[in-house]
Short mmCIF file of C-alpha atoms in Angstrom, two decimals:
data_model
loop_
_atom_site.label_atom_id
_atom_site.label_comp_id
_atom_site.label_asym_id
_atom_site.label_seq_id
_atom_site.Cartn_x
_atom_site.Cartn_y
_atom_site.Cartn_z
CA UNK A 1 12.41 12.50 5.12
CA UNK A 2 10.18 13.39 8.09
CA UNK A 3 6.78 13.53 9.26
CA UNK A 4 6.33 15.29 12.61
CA UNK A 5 8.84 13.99 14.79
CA UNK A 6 9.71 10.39 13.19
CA UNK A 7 12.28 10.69 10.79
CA UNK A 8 12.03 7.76 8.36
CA UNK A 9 15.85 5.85 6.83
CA UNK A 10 14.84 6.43 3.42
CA UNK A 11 11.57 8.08 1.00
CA UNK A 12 10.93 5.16 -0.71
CA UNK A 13 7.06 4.11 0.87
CA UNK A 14 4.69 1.04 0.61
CA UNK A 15 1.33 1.96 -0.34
CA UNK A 16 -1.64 1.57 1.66
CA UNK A 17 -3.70 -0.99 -0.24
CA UNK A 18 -7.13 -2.22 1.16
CA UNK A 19 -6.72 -6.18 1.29
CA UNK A 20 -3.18 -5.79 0.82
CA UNK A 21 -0.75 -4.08 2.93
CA UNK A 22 -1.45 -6.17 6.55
CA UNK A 23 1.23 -6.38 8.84
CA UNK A 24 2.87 -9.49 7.43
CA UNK A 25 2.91 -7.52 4.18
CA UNK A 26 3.92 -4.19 5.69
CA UNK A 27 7.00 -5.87 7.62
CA UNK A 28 7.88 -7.84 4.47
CA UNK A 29 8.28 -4.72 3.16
CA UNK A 30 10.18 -3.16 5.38
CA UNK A 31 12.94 -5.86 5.73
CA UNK A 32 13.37 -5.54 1.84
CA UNK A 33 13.94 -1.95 2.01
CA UNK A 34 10.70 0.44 2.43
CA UNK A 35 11.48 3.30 4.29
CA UNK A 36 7.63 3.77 5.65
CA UNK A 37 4.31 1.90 5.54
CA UNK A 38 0.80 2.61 5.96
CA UNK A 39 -1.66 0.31 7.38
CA UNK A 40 -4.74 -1.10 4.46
CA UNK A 41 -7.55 1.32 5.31
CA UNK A 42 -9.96 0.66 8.52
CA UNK A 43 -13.19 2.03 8.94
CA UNK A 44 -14.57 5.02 11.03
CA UNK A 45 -17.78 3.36 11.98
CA UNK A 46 -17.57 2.65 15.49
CA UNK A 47 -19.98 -0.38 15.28
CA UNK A 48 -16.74 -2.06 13.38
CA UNK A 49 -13.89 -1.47 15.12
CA UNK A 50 -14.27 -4.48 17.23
CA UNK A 51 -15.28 -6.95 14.06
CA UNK A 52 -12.63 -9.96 13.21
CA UNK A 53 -11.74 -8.02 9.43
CA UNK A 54 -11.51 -4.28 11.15
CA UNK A 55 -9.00 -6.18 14.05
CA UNK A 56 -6.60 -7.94 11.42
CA UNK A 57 -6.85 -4.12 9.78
CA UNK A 58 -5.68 -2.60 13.15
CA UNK A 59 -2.95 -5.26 13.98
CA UNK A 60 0.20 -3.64 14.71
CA UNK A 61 1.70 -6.63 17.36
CA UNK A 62 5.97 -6.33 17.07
CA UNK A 63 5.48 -4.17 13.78
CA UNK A 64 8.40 -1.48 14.17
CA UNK A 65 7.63 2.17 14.40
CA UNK A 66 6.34 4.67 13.41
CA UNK A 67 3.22 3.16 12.87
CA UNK A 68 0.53 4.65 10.64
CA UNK A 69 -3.03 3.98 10.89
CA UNK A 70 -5.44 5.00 7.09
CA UNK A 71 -8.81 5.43 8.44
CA UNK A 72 -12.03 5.93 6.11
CA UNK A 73 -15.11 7.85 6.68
CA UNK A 74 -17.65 10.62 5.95
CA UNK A 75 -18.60 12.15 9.06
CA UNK A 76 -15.75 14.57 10.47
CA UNK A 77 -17.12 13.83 14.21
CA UNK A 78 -16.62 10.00 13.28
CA UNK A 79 -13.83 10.53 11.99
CA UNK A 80 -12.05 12.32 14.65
CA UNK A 81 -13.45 9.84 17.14
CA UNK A 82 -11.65 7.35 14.68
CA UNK A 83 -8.00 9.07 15.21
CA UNK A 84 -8.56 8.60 18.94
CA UNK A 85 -9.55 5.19 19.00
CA UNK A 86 -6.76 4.17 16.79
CA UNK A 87 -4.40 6.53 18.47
CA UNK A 88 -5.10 4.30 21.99
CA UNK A 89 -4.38 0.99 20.07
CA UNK A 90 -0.85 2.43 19.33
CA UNK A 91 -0.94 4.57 16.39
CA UNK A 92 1.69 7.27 15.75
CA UNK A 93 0.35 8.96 12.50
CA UNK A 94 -3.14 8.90 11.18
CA UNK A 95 -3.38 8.64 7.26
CA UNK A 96 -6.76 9.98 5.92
CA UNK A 97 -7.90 8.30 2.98
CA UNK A 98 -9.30 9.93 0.51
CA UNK A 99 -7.90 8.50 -2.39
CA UNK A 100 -9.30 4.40 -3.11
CA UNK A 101 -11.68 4.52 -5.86
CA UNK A 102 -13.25 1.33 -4.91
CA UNK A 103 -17.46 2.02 -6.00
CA UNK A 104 -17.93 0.04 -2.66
CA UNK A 105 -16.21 3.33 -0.41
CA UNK A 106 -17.63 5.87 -2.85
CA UNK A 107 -20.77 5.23 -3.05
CA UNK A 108 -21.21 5.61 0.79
CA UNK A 109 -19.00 9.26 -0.24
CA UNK A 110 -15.87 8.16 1.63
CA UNK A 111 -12.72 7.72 -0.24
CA UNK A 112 -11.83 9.85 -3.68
CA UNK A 113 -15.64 10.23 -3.59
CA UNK A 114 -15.20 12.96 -0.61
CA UNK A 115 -12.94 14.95 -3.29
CA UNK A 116 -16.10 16.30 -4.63
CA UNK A 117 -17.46 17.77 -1.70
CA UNK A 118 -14.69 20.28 -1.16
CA UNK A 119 -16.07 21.86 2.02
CA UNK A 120 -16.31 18.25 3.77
CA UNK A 121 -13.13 17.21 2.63
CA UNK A 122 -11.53 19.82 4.27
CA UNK A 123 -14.03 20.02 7.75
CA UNK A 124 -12.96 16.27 7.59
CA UNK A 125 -9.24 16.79 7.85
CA UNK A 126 -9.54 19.83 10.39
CA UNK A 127 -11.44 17.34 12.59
CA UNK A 128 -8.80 14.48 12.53
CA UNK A 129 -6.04 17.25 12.94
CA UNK A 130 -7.77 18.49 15.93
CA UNK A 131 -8.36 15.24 17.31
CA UNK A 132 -4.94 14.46 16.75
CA UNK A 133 -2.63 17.40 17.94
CA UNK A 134 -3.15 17.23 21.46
CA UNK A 135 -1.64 13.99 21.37
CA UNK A 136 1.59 14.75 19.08
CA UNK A 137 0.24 12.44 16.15
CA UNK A 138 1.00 14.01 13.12
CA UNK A 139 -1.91 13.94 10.29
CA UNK A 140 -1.51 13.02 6.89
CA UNK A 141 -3.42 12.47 3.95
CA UNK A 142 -3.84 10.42 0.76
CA UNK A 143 -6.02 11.46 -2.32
CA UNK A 144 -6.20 11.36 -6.33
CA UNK A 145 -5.77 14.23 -8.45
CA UNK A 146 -9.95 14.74 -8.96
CA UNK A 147 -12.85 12.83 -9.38
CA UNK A 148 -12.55 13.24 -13.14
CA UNK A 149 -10.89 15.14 -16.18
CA UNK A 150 -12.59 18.05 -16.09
CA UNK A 151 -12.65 18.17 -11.97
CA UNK A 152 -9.15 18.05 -11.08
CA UNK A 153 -9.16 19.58 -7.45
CA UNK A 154 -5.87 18.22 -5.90
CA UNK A 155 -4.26 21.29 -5.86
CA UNK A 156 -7.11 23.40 -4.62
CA UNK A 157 -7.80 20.83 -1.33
CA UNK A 158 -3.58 20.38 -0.75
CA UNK A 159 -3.49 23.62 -0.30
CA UNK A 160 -6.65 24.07 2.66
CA UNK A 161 -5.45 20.58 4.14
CA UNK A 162 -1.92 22.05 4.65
CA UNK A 163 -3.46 25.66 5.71
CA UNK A 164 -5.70 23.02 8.76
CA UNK A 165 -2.46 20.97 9.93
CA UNK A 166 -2.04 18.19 7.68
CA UNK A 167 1.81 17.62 7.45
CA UNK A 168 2.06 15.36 4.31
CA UNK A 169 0.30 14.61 1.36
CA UNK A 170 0.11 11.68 -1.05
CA UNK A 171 -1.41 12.39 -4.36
CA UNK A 172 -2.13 9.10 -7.08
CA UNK A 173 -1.76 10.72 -10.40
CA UNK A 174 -5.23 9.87 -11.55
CA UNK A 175 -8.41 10.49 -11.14
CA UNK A 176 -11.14 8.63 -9.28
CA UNK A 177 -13.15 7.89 -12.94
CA UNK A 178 -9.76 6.35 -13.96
CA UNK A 179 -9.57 3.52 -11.15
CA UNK A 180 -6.06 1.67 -12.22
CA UNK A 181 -6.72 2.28 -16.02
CA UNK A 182 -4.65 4.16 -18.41
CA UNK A 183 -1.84 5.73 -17.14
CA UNK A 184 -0.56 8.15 -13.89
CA UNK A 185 -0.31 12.02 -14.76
CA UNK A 186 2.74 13.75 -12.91
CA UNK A 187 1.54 17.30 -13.53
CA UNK A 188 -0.82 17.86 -11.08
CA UNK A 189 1.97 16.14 -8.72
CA UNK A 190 4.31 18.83 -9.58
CA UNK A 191 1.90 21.16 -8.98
CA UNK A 192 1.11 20.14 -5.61
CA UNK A 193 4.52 20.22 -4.79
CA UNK A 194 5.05 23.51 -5.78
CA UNK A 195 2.65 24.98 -3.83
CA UNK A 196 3.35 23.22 0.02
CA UNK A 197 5.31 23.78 2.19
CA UNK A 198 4.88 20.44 3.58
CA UNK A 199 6.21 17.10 2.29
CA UNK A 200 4.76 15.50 -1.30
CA UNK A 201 4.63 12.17 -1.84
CA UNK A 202 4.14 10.63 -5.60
CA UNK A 203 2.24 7.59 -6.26
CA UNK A 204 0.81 6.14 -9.24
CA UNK A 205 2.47 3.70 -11.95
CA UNK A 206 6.14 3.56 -10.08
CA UNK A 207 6.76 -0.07 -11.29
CA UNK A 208 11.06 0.31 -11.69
CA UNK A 209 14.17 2.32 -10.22
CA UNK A 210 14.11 4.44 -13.65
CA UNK A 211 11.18 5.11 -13.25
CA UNK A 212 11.41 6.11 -9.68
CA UNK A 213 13.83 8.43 -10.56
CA UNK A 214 11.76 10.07 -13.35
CA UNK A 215 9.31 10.62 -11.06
CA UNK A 216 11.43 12.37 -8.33
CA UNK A 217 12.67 14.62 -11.03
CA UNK A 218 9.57 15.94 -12.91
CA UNK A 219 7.48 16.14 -9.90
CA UNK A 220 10.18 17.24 -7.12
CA UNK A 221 8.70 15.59 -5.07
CA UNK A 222 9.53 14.61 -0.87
CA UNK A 223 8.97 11.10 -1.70
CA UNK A 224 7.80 8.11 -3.76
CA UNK A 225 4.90 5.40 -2.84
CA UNK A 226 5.00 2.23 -4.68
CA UNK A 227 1.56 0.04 -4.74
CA UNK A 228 0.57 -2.47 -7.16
CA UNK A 229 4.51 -2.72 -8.43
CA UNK A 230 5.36 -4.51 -4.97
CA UNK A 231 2.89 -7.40 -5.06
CA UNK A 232 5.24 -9.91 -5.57
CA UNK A 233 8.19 -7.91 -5.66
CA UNK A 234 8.56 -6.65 -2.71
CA UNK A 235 12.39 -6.37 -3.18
CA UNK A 236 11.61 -3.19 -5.60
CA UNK A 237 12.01 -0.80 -2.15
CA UNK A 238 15.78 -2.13 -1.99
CA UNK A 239 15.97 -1.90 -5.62
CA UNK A 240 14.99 1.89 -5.98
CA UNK A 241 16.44 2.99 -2.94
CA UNK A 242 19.74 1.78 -4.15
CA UNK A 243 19.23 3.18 -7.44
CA UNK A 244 18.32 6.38 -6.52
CA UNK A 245 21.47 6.77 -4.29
CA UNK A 246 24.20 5.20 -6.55
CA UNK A 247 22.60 5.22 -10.26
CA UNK A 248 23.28 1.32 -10.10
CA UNK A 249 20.95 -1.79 -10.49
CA UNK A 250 20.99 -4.40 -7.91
CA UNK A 251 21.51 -7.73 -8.99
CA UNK A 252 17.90 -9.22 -8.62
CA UNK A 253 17.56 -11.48 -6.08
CA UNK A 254 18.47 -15.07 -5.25
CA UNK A 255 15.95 -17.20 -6.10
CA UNK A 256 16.58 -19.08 -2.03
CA UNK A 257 16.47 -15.37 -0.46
CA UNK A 258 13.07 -15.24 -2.15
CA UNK A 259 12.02 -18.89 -1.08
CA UNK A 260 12.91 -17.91 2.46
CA UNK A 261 11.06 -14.57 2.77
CA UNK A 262 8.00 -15.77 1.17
CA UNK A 263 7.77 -18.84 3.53
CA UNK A 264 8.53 -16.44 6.42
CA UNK A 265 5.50 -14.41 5.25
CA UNK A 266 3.56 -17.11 4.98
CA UNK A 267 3.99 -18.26 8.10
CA UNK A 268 3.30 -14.75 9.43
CA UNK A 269 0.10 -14.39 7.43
CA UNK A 270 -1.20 -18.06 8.59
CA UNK A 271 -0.47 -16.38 11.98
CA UNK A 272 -2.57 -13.26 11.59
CA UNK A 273 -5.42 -14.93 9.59
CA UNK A 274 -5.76 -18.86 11.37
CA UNK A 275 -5.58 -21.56 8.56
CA UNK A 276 -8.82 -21.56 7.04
CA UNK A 277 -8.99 -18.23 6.28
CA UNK A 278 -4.82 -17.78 6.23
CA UNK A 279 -4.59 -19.85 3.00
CA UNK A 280 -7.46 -19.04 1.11
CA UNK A 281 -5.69 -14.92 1.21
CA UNK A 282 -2.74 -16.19 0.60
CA UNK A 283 -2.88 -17.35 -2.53
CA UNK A 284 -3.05 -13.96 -4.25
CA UNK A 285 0.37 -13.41 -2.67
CA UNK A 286 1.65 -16.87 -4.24
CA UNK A 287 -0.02 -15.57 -7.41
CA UNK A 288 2.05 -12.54 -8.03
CA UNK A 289 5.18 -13.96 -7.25
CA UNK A 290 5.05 -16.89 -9.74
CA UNK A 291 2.81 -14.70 -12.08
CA UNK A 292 5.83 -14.18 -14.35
CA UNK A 293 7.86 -17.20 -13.77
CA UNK A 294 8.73 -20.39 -15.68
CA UNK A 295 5.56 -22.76 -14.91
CA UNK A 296 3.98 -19.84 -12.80
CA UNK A 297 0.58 -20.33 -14.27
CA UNK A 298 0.65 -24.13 -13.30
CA UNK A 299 1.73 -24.01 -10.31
CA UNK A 300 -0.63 -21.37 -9.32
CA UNK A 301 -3.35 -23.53 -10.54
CA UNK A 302 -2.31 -26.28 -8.74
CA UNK A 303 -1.70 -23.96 -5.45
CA UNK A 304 -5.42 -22.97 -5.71
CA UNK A 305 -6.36 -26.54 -5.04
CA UNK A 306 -4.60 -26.63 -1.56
CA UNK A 307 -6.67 -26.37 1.65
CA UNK A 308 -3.78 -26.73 3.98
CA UNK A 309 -1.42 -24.50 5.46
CA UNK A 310 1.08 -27.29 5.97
CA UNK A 311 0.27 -28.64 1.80
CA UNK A 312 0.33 -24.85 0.69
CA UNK A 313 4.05 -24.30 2.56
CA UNK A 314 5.24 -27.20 1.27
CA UNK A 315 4.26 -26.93 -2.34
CA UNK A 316 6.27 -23.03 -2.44
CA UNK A 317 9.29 -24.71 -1.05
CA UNK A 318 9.00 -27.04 -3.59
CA UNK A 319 8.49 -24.53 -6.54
CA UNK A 320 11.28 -22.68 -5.46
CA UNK A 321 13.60 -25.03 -4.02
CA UNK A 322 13.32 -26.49 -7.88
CA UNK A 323 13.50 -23.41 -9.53
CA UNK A 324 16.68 -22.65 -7.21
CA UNK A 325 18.29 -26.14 -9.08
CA UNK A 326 18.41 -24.69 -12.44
CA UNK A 327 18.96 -20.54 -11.62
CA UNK A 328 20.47 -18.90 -9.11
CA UNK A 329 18.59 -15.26 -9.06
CA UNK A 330 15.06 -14.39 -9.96
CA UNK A 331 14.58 -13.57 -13.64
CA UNK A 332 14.87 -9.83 -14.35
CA UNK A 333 12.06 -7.93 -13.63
CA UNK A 334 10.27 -6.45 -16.71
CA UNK A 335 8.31 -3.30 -15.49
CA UNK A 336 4.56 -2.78 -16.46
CA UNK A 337 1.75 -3.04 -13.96
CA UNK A 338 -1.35 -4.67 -14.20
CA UNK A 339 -4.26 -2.54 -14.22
CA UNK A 340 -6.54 -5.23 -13.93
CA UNK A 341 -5.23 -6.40 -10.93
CA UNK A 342 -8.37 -5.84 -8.32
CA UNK A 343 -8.14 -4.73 -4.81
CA UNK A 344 -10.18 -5.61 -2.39
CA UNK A 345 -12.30 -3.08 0.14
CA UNK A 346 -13.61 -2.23 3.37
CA UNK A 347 -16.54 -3.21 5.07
#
């Protein structure tokens, strides 16, 4: 798998997912096996860039390469200016986003909202691609398959972002009206894919290496992109990635290898965030990894009640370090995402 001149060690991605995928999460990912991430989206207003949440957003210190910025607007001049700006703090590939159905982004007409203004959608993307070729920094672009049922476009703007220089595409397979409900369509996918030339990513409701597979094989596509499945889990990368390349199941993993990378992250998120604000964000990380464990729903109610750093570390060493007593590996994942599961948004 390639985009422009990076080649990537595998096609097995981490979603970009505002509130989300930081760099502590994004290099968590990649040690367990993601062959690519994309940074939570970041905003094309230039009055931002230098604000505390839009800096965290843009933090790419000893993340390894290539490294791929998702910015979010509705002005194509804005929007190019955006690429450039984020191109000078050390971005390789820009990711345009035009694919969260947060009411927040589309009601100021930025994310899936631009999918209904065809003729912006597309000025937007020639603008980043122009702003962005000079430089060698390949252009990609993430959407849904429509705003709703009965306007499913996806196939229609693939085809004029590939014919302006965009050199991947990632299409959800739902619609903006559907948010996380119901379930991910693979048609229009297929569809997409049929008609570039350029790579195709799937995304939408790829929760287990069978599935994964399924996926690859109805839709043909370039690659997968795993969101919501990975909170928690973020041992699912190694877990498809194997299974598409042997037809095996990794054992899951051992309960101390889980212990140890979620301290690590910890620590790593504490770093990016400062305590206060470190722990408080946290917790949503704690949450989905005891979601679905013995006592998860205890402890979780306990860990809310932390205000520490140092009591917050402590009490998921404990939790773990106990639960590594009586089993050796993580129970067995049972696959099924959570649709309710909110994300949060940009400024």
């Amino acid at each position: 798998m390639q985009i422009g001149p990076y080649v990537l060690p595998n096609a097995v991605f981490v979603a970009p997912m505002a509130g989300v995928t930081d760099r502590p999460f994004r290099q968590l990912c990649r040690q367990f096996g993601a062959g690519y991430a994309v940074s939570e989206m970041v905003t094309s207003r230039k009055d931002l860039w230098k604000s505390l949440k839009t800096s965290r957003r843009a933090n790419h210190e000893g993340e390894p390469g290539p490294i791929a910025v998702q910015i979010a607007g509705t002005d194509a001049p804005m929007m190019a200016e955006a690429a450039a700006y984020n191109i000078d703090q050390g971005a390789q590939i820009i990711d345009i986003n035009m694919g969260c159905p947060a009411k927040k982004v589309c009601n100021k007409w930025a994310g899936s909202a631009l999918m209904q203004n065809e003729s912006l959608a597309i000025e937007i993307a020639e603008a980043v691609v122009a702003a962005c070729a000079p430089r060698g920094v390949p252009v990609t672009l993430k959407m849904r398959t429509g705003w709703c049922d009965t306007e499913k476009n996806a196939l229609v703007l693939a085809k004029a972002f590939e014919s302006v220089g965009i050199q991947m595409v990632t299409v959800h397979g739902r619609t903006r009206e559907q948010g996380y409900k119901g379930f991910a369509e693979y048609d229009t996918v297929a569809a997409v894919k049929a008609a570039l030339n350029i790579p195709v990513v799937a995304n939408g409701d790829i929760d287990s290496p069978e599935k994964a597979l399924q996926v690859l094989k109805y839709t043909g596509a370039d690659a997968l992109m795993v969101g919501r499945a990975a909170q928690g889990r973020p041992w699912i990368f190694r877990e498809i990635v194997h299974f598409l390349a042997t037809g095996e199941h990794l054992a899951p993993p051992l309960v101390a290898e889980v212990r140890r990378a979620l301290l690590e992250h910890l620590q790593d998120h504490y770093g990016l965030y400062g305590e206060l604000t470190g722990v408080r964000s946290a917790r949503k990380h704690i949450g989905w990894y005891v979601r679905d464990l013995p006592g998860g729903d205890e402890f979780r109610d306990h860990m809310n009640t932390l205000e520490t750093a140092e009591m917050q570390s402590r009490a998921v060493a404990d939790f773990f370090e106990e639960m590594a007593a009586r089993i050796e590996r993580m129970p067995q994942a049972v696959a099924g995402i959570r649709p309710e599961m909110a994300l949060e948004t940009m400024e």
